[in-house]
mmCIF file of C-alpha atoms in Angstrom:
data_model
loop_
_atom_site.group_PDB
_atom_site.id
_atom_site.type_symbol
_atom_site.label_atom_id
_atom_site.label_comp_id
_atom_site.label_asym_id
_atom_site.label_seq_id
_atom_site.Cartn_x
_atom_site.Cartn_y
_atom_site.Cartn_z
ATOM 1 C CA UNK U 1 87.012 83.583 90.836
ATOM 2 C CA UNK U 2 84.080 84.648 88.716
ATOM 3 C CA UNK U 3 82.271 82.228 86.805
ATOM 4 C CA UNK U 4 78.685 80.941 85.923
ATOM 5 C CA UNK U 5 75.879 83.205 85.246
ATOM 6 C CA UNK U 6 73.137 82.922 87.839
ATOM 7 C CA UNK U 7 71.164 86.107 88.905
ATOM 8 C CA UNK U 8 68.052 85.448 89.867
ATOM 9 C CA UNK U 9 65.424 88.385 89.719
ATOM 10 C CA UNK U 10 67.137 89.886 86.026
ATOM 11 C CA UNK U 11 63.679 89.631 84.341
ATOM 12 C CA UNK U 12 61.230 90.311 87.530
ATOM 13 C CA UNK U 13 59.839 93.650 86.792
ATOM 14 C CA UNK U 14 57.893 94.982 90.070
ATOM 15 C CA UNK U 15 55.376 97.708 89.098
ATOM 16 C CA UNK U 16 54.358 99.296 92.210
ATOM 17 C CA UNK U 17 55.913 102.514 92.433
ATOM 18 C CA UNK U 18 54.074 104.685 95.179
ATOM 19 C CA UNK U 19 54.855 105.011 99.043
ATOM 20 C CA UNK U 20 58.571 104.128 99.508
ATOM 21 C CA UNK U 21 59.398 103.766 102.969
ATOM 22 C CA UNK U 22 63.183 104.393 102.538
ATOM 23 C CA UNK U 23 65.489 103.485 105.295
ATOM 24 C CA UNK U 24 65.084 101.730 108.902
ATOM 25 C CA UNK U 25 66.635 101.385 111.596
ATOM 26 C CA UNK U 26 69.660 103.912 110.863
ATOM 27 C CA UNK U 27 72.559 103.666 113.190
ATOM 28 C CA UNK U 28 76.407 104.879 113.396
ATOM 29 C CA UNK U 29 79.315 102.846 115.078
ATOM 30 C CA UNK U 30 82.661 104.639 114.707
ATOM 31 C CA UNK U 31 83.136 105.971 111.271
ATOM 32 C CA UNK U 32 80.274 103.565 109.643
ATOM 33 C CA UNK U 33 76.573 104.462 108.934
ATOM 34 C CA UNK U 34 74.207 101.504 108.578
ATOM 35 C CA UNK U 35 70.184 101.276 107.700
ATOM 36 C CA UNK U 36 67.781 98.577 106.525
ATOM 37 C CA UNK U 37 66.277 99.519 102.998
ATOM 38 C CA UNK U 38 62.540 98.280 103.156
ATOM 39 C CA UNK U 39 60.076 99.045 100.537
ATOM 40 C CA UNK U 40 56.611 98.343 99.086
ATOM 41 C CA UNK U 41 56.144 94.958 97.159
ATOM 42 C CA UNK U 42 59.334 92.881 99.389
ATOM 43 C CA UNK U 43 62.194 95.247 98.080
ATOM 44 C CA UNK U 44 64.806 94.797 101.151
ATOM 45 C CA UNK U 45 68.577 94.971 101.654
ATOM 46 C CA UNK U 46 71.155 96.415 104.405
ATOM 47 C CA UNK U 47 73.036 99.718 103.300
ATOM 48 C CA UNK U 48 76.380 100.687 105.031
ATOM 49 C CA UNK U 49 78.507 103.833 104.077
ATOM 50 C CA UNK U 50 82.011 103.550 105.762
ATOM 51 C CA UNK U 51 84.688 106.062 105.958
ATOM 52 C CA UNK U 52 88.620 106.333 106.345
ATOM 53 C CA UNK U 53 88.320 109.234 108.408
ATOM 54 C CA UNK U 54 85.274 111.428 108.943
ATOM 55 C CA UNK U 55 84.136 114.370 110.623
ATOM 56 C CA UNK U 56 80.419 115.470 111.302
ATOM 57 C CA UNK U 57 78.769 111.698 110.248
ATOM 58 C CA UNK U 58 74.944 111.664 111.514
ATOM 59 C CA UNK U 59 71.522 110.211 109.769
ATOM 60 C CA UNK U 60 70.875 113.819 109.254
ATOM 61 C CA UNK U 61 74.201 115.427 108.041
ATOM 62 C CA UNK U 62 74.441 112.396 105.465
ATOM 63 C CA UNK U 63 71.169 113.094 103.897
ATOM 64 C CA UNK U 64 70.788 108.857 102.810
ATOM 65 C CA UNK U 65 67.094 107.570 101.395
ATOM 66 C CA UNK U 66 66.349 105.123 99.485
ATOM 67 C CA UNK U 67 63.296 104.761 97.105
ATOM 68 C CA UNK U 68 61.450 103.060 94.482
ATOM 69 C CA UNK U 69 61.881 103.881 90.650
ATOM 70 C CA UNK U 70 60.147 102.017 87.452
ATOM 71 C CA UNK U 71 63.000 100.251 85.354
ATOM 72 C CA UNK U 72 61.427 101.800 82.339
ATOM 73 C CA UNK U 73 61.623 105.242 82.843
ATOM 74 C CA UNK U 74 62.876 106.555 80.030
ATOM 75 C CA UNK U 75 64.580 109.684 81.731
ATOM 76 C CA UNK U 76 66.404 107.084 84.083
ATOM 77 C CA UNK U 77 67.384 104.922 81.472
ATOM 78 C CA UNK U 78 68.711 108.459 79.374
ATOM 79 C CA UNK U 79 71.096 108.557 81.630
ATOM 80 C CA UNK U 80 72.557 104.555 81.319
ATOM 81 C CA UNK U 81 75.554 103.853 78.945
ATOM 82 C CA UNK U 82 73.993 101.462 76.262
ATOM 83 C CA UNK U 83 70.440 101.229 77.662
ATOM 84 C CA UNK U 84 69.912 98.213 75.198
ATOM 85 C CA UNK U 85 72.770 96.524 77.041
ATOM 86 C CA UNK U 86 72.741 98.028 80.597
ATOM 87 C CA UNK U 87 69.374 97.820 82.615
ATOM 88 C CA UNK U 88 68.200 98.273 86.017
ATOM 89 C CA UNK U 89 67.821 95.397 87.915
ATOM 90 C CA UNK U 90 64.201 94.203 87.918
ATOM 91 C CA UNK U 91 64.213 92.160 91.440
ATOM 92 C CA UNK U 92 65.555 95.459 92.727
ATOM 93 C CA UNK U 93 64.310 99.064 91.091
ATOM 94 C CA UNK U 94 65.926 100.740 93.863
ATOM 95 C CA UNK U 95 67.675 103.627 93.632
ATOM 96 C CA UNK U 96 69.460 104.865 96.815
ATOM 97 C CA UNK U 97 70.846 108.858 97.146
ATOM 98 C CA UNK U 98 73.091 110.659 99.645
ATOM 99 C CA UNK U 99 73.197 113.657 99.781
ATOM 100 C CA UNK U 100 74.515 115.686 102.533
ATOM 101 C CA UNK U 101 72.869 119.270 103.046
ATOM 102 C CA UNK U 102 75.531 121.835 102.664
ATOM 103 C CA UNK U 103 74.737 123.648 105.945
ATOM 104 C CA UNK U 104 75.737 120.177 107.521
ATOM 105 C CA UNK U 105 79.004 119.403 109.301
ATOM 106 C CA UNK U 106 79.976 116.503 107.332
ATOM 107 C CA UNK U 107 83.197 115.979 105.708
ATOM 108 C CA UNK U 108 85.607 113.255 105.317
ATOM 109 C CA UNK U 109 89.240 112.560 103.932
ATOM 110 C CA UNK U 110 90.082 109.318 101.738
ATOM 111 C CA UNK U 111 87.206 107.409 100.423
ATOM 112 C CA UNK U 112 83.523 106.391 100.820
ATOM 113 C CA UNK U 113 82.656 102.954 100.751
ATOM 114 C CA UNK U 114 79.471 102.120 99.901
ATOM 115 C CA UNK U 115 78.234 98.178 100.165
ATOM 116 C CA UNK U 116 74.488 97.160 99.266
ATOM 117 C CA UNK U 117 73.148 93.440 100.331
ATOM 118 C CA UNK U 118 70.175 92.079 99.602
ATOM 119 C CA UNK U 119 68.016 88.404 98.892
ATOM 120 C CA UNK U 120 65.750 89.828 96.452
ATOM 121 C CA UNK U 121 68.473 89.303 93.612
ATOM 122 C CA UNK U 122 71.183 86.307 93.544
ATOM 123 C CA UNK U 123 75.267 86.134 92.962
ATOM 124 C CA UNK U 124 76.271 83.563 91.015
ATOM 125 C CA UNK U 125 79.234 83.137 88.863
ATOM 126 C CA UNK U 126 79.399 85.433 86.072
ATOM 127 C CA UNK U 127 77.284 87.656 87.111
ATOM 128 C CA UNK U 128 76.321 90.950 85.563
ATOM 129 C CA UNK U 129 74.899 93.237 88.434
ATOM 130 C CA UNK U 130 77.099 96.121 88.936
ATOM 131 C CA UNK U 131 76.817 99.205 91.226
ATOM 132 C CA UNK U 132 76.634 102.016 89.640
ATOM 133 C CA UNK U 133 76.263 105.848 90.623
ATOM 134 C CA UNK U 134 75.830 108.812 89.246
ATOM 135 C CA UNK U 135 75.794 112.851 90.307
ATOM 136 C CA UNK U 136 72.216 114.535 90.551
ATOM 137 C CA UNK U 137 71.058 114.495 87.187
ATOM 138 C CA UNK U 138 74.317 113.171 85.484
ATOM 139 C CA UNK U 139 75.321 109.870 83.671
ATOM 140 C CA UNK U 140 75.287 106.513 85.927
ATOM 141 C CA UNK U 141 78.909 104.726 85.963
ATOM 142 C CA UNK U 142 80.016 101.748 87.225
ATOM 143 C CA UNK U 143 82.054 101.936 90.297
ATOM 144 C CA UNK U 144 82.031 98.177 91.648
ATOM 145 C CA UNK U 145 84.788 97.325 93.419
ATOM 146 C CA UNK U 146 83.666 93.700 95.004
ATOM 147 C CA UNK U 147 80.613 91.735 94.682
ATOM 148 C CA UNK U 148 79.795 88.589 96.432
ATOM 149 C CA UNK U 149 76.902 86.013 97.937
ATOM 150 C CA UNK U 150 74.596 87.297 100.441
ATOM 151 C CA UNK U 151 72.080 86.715 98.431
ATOM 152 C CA UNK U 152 74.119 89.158 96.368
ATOM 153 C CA UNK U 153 76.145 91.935 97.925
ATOM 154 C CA UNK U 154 78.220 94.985 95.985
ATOM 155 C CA UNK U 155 80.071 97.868 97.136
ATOM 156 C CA UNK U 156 81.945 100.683 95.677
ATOM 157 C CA UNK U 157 84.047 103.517 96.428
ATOM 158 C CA UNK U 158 83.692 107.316 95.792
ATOM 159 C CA UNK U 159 85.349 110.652 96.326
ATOM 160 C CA UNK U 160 81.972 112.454 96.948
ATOM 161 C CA UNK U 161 78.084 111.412 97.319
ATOM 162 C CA UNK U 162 75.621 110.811 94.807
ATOM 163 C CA UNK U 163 72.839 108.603 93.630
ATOM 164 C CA UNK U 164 73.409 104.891 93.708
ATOM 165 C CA UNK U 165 71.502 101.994 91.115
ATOM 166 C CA UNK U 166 71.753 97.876 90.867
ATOM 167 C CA UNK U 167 71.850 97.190 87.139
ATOM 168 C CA UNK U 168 72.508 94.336 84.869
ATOM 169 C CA UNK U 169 75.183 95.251 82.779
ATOM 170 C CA UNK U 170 75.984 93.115 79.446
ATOM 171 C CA UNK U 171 78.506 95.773 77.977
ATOM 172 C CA UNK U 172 81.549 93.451 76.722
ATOM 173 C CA UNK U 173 84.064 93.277 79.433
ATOM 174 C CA UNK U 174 86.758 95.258 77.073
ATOM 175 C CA UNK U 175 85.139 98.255 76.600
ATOM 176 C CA UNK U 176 83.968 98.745 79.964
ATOM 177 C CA UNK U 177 87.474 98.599 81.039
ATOM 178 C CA UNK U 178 88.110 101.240 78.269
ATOM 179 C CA UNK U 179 85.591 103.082 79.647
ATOM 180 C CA UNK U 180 87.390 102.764 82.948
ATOM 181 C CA UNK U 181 91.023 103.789 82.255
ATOM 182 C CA UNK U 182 89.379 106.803 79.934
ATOM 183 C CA UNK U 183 87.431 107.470 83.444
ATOM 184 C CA UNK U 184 91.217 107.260 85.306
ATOM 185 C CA UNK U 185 92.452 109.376 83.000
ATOM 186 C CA UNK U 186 90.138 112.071 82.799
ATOM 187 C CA UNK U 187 89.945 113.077 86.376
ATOM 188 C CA UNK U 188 93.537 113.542 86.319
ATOM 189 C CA UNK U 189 93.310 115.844 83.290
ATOM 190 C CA UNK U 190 90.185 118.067 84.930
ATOM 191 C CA UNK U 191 92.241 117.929 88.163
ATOM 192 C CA UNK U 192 95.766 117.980 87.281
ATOM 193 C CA UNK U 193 96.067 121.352 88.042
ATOM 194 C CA UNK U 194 95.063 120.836 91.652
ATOM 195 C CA UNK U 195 97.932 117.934 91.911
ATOM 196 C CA UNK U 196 101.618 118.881 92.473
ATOM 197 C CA UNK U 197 103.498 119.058 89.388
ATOM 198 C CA UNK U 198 106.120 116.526 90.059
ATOM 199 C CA UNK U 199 103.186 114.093 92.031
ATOM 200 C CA UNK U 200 100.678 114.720 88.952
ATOM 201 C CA UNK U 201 104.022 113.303 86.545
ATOM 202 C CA UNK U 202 104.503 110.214 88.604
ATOM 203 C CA UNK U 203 100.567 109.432 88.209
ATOM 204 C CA UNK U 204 100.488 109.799 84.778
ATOM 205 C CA UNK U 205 103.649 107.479 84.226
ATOM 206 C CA UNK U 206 102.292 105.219 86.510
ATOM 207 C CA UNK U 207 98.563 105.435 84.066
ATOM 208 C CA UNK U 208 100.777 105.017 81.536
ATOM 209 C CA UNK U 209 102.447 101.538 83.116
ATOM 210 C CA UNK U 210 99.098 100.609 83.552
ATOM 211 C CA UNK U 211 97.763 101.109 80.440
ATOM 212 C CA UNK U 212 100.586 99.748 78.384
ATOM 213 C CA UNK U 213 100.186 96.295 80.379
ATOM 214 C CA UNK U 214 96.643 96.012 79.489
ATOM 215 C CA UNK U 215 96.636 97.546 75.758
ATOM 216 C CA UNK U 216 100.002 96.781 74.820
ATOM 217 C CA UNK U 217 100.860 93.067 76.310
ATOM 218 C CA UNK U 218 97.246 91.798 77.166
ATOM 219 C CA UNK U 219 98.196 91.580 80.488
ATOM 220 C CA UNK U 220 95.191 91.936 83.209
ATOM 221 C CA UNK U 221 97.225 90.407 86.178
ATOM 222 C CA UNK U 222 100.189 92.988 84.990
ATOM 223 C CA UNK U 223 97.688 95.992 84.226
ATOM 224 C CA UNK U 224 96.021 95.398 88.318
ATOM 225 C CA UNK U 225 99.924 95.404 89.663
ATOM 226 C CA UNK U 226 100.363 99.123 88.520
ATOM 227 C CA UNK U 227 96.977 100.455 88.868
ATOM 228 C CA UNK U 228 97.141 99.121 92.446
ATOM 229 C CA UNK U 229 100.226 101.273 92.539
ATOM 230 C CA UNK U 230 98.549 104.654 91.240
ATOM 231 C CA UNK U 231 95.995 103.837 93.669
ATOM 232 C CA UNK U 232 98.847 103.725 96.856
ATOM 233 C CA UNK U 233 100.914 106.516 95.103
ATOM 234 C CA UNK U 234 97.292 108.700 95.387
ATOM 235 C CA UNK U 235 96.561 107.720 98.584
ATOM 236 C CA UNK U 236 100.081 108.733 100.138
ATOM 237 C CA UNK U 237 101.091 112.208 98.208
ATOM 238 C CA UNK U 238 99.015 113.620 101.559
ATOM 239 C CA UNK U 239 96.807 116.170 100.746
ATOM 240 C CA UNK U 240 99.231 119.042 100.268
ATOM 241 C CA UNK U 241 100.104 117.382 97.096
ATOM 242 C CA UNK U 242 96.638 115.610 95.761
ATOM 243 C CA UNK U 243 93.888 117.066 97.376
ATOM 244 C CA UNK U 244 91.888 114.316 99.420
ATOM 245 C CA UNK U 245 89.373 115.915 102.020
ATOM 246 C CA UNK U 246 85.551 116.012 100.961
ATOM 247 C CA UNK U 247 83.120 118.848 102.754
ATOM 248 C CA UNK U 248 79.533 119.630 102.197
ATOM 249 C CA UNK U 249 80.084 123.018 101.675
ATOM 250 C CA UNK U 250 80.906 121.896 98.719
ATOM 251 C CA UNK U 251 84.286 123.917 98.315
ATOM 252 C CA UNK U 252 86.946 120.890 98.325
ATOM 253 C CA UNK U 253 87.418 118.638 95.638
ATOM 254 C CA UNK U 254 88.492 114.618 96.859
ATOM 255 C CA UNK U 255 90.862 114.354 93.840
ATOM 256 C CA UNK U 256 92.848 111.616 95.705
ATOM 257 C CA UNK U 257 89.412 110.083 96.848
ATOM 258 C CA UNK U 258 88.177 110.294 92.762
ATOM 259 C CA UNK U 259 91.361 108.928 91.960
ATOM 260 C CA UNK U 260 91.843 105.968 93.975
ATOM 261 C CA UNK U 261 87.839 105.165 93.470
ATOM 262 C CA UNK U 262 88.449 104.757 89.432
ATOM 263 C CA UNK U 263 91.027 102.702 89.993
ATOM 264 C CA UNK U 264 89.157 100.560 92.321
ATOM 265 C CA UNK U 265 86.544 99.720 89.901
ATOM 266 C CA UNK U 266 88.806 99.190 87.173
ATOM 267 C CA UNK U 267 90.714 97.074 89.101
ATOM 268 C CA UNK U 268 87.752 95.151 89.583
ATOM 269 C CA UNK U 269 87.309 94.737 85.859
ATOM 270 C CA UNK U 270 90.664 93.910 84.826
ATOM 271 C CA UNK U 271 90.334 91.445 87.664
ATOM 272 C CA UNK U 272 86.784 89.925 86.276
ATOM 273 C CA UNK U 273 89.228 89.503 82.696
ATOM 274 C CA UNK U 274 91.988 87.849 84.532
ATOM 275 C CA UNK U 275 89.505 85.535 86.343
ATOM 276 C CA UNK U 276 88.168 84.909 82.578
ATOM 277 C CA UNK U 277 90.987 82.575 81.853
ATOM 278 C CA UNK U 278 92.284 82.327 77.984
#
């Protein structure tokens, strides 16, 4: 349960941009890649990138680094929903990219699970740092899936790779989960046609159950039973039926991986509301 806002480091704004030392101590056990962050000014935390399955994973074919950015640049902030509500998080400007060259041998089926812990911020109940990631270039979204003490440790889920951010997010709780099932929905519309007809029907009435317990009965605990479903009905239409293997080649789409990811995080959300109590 989520409750009582305490997150140290919101308003500490560290100015020191130049000579980011990125990541230390890099290793790999089994299908899990873990580095220190350390950076200029005290800017430290542990980054791990675990796998379901994976072929190919070394420091070099997963392309991680991490490095220092000013919250106030405006062509970062561009790319935040609500910038006068969502912010990086000052006690940690960090923002942390993967990206795999394509010549690499890296691929992986299922989904990437990407967990961030570090003492220069603090968990406490209610509160609103979120992991959020974005493509090169593109919009950051939200894709927390868990947060918890350590001094304050997130991960999410993805599909692919991409750039990762901390933020403070004060966005009311509803219309990020709008923002959430819209996010559900609209990778099955840009990838239905990659889905099996009759598998692609069964997702979208499952959406739907979803959907109608949140928006239609104001149901949170109901609304997490049936997107925990789509998630399971994703993950076991094999990939012959939802496509589910990621390569750096960049010719596969993880639709299964994209799928079950959004409805990790909005799980999460809906969960946050249920924890809310009346």
């Amino acid at each position: 349960m989520i409750k009582n806002l305490t997150c140290n480091g919101l308003l500490f704004f560290f100015a020191a941009v130049a000579g980011a030392q990125g990541l230390v101590g890099a290793s790999i056990s089994g299908n899990t890649f873990s580095a220190g962050i350390e950076l200029p000014g005290g800017i430290e935390a542990d980054l791990k990138i675990s796998f379901e399955q994976v072929v190919g994973l070394t420091a070099s074919n997963l392309g991680a680094s991490a490095e220092l950015v000013d919250p106030l640049d405006p062509d970062l902030l561009a790319r935040l929903p609500e910038p006068n509500l969502v912010s990086l998080a000052g006690g940690f400007p960090v923002k942390v990219s993967i990206e795999p060259p394509a010549s690499g041998a890296l691929s992986f089926s299922g989904i990437a699970s990407i967990e961030i812990h570090t003492h220069n911020l603090t968990y406490g109940v209610d509160c609103p740092f979120r992991l959020f990631a974005a493509e090169a270039g593109a919009p950051f979204r939200d894709i927390t899936a868990a947060m918890s003490m350590g001094s304050y440790r997130t991960h999410g889920t993805k599909g692919g790779f991409s750039e990762f951010l901390i933020v403070a997010d004060l966005r009311p709780l509803a219309a990020v989960i709008d923002g959430k099932f819209q996010r559900v929905q609209g990778v099955l519309d840009t990838h239905g046609w990659r889905i099996e007809a009759e598998v692609l029907a069964q997702l979208q009435e499952q959406l739907d159950l979803a959907a109608a317990a949140w928006y239609g009965a104001g149901n949170p605990v109901a609304a997490i039973r049936e997107i925990e479903q789509f998630a399971a009905m994703a993950e076991c239409a094999g990939d012959e039926s939802v496509p589910s293997v990621w390569r750096a080649s960049g010719d596969l789409v993880n639709v299964a991986g994209q799928l079950r990811a959004a409805a990790g995080t909005l799980r999460f959300s809906l969960n946050l509301r249920a924890n809310a109590g009346p």
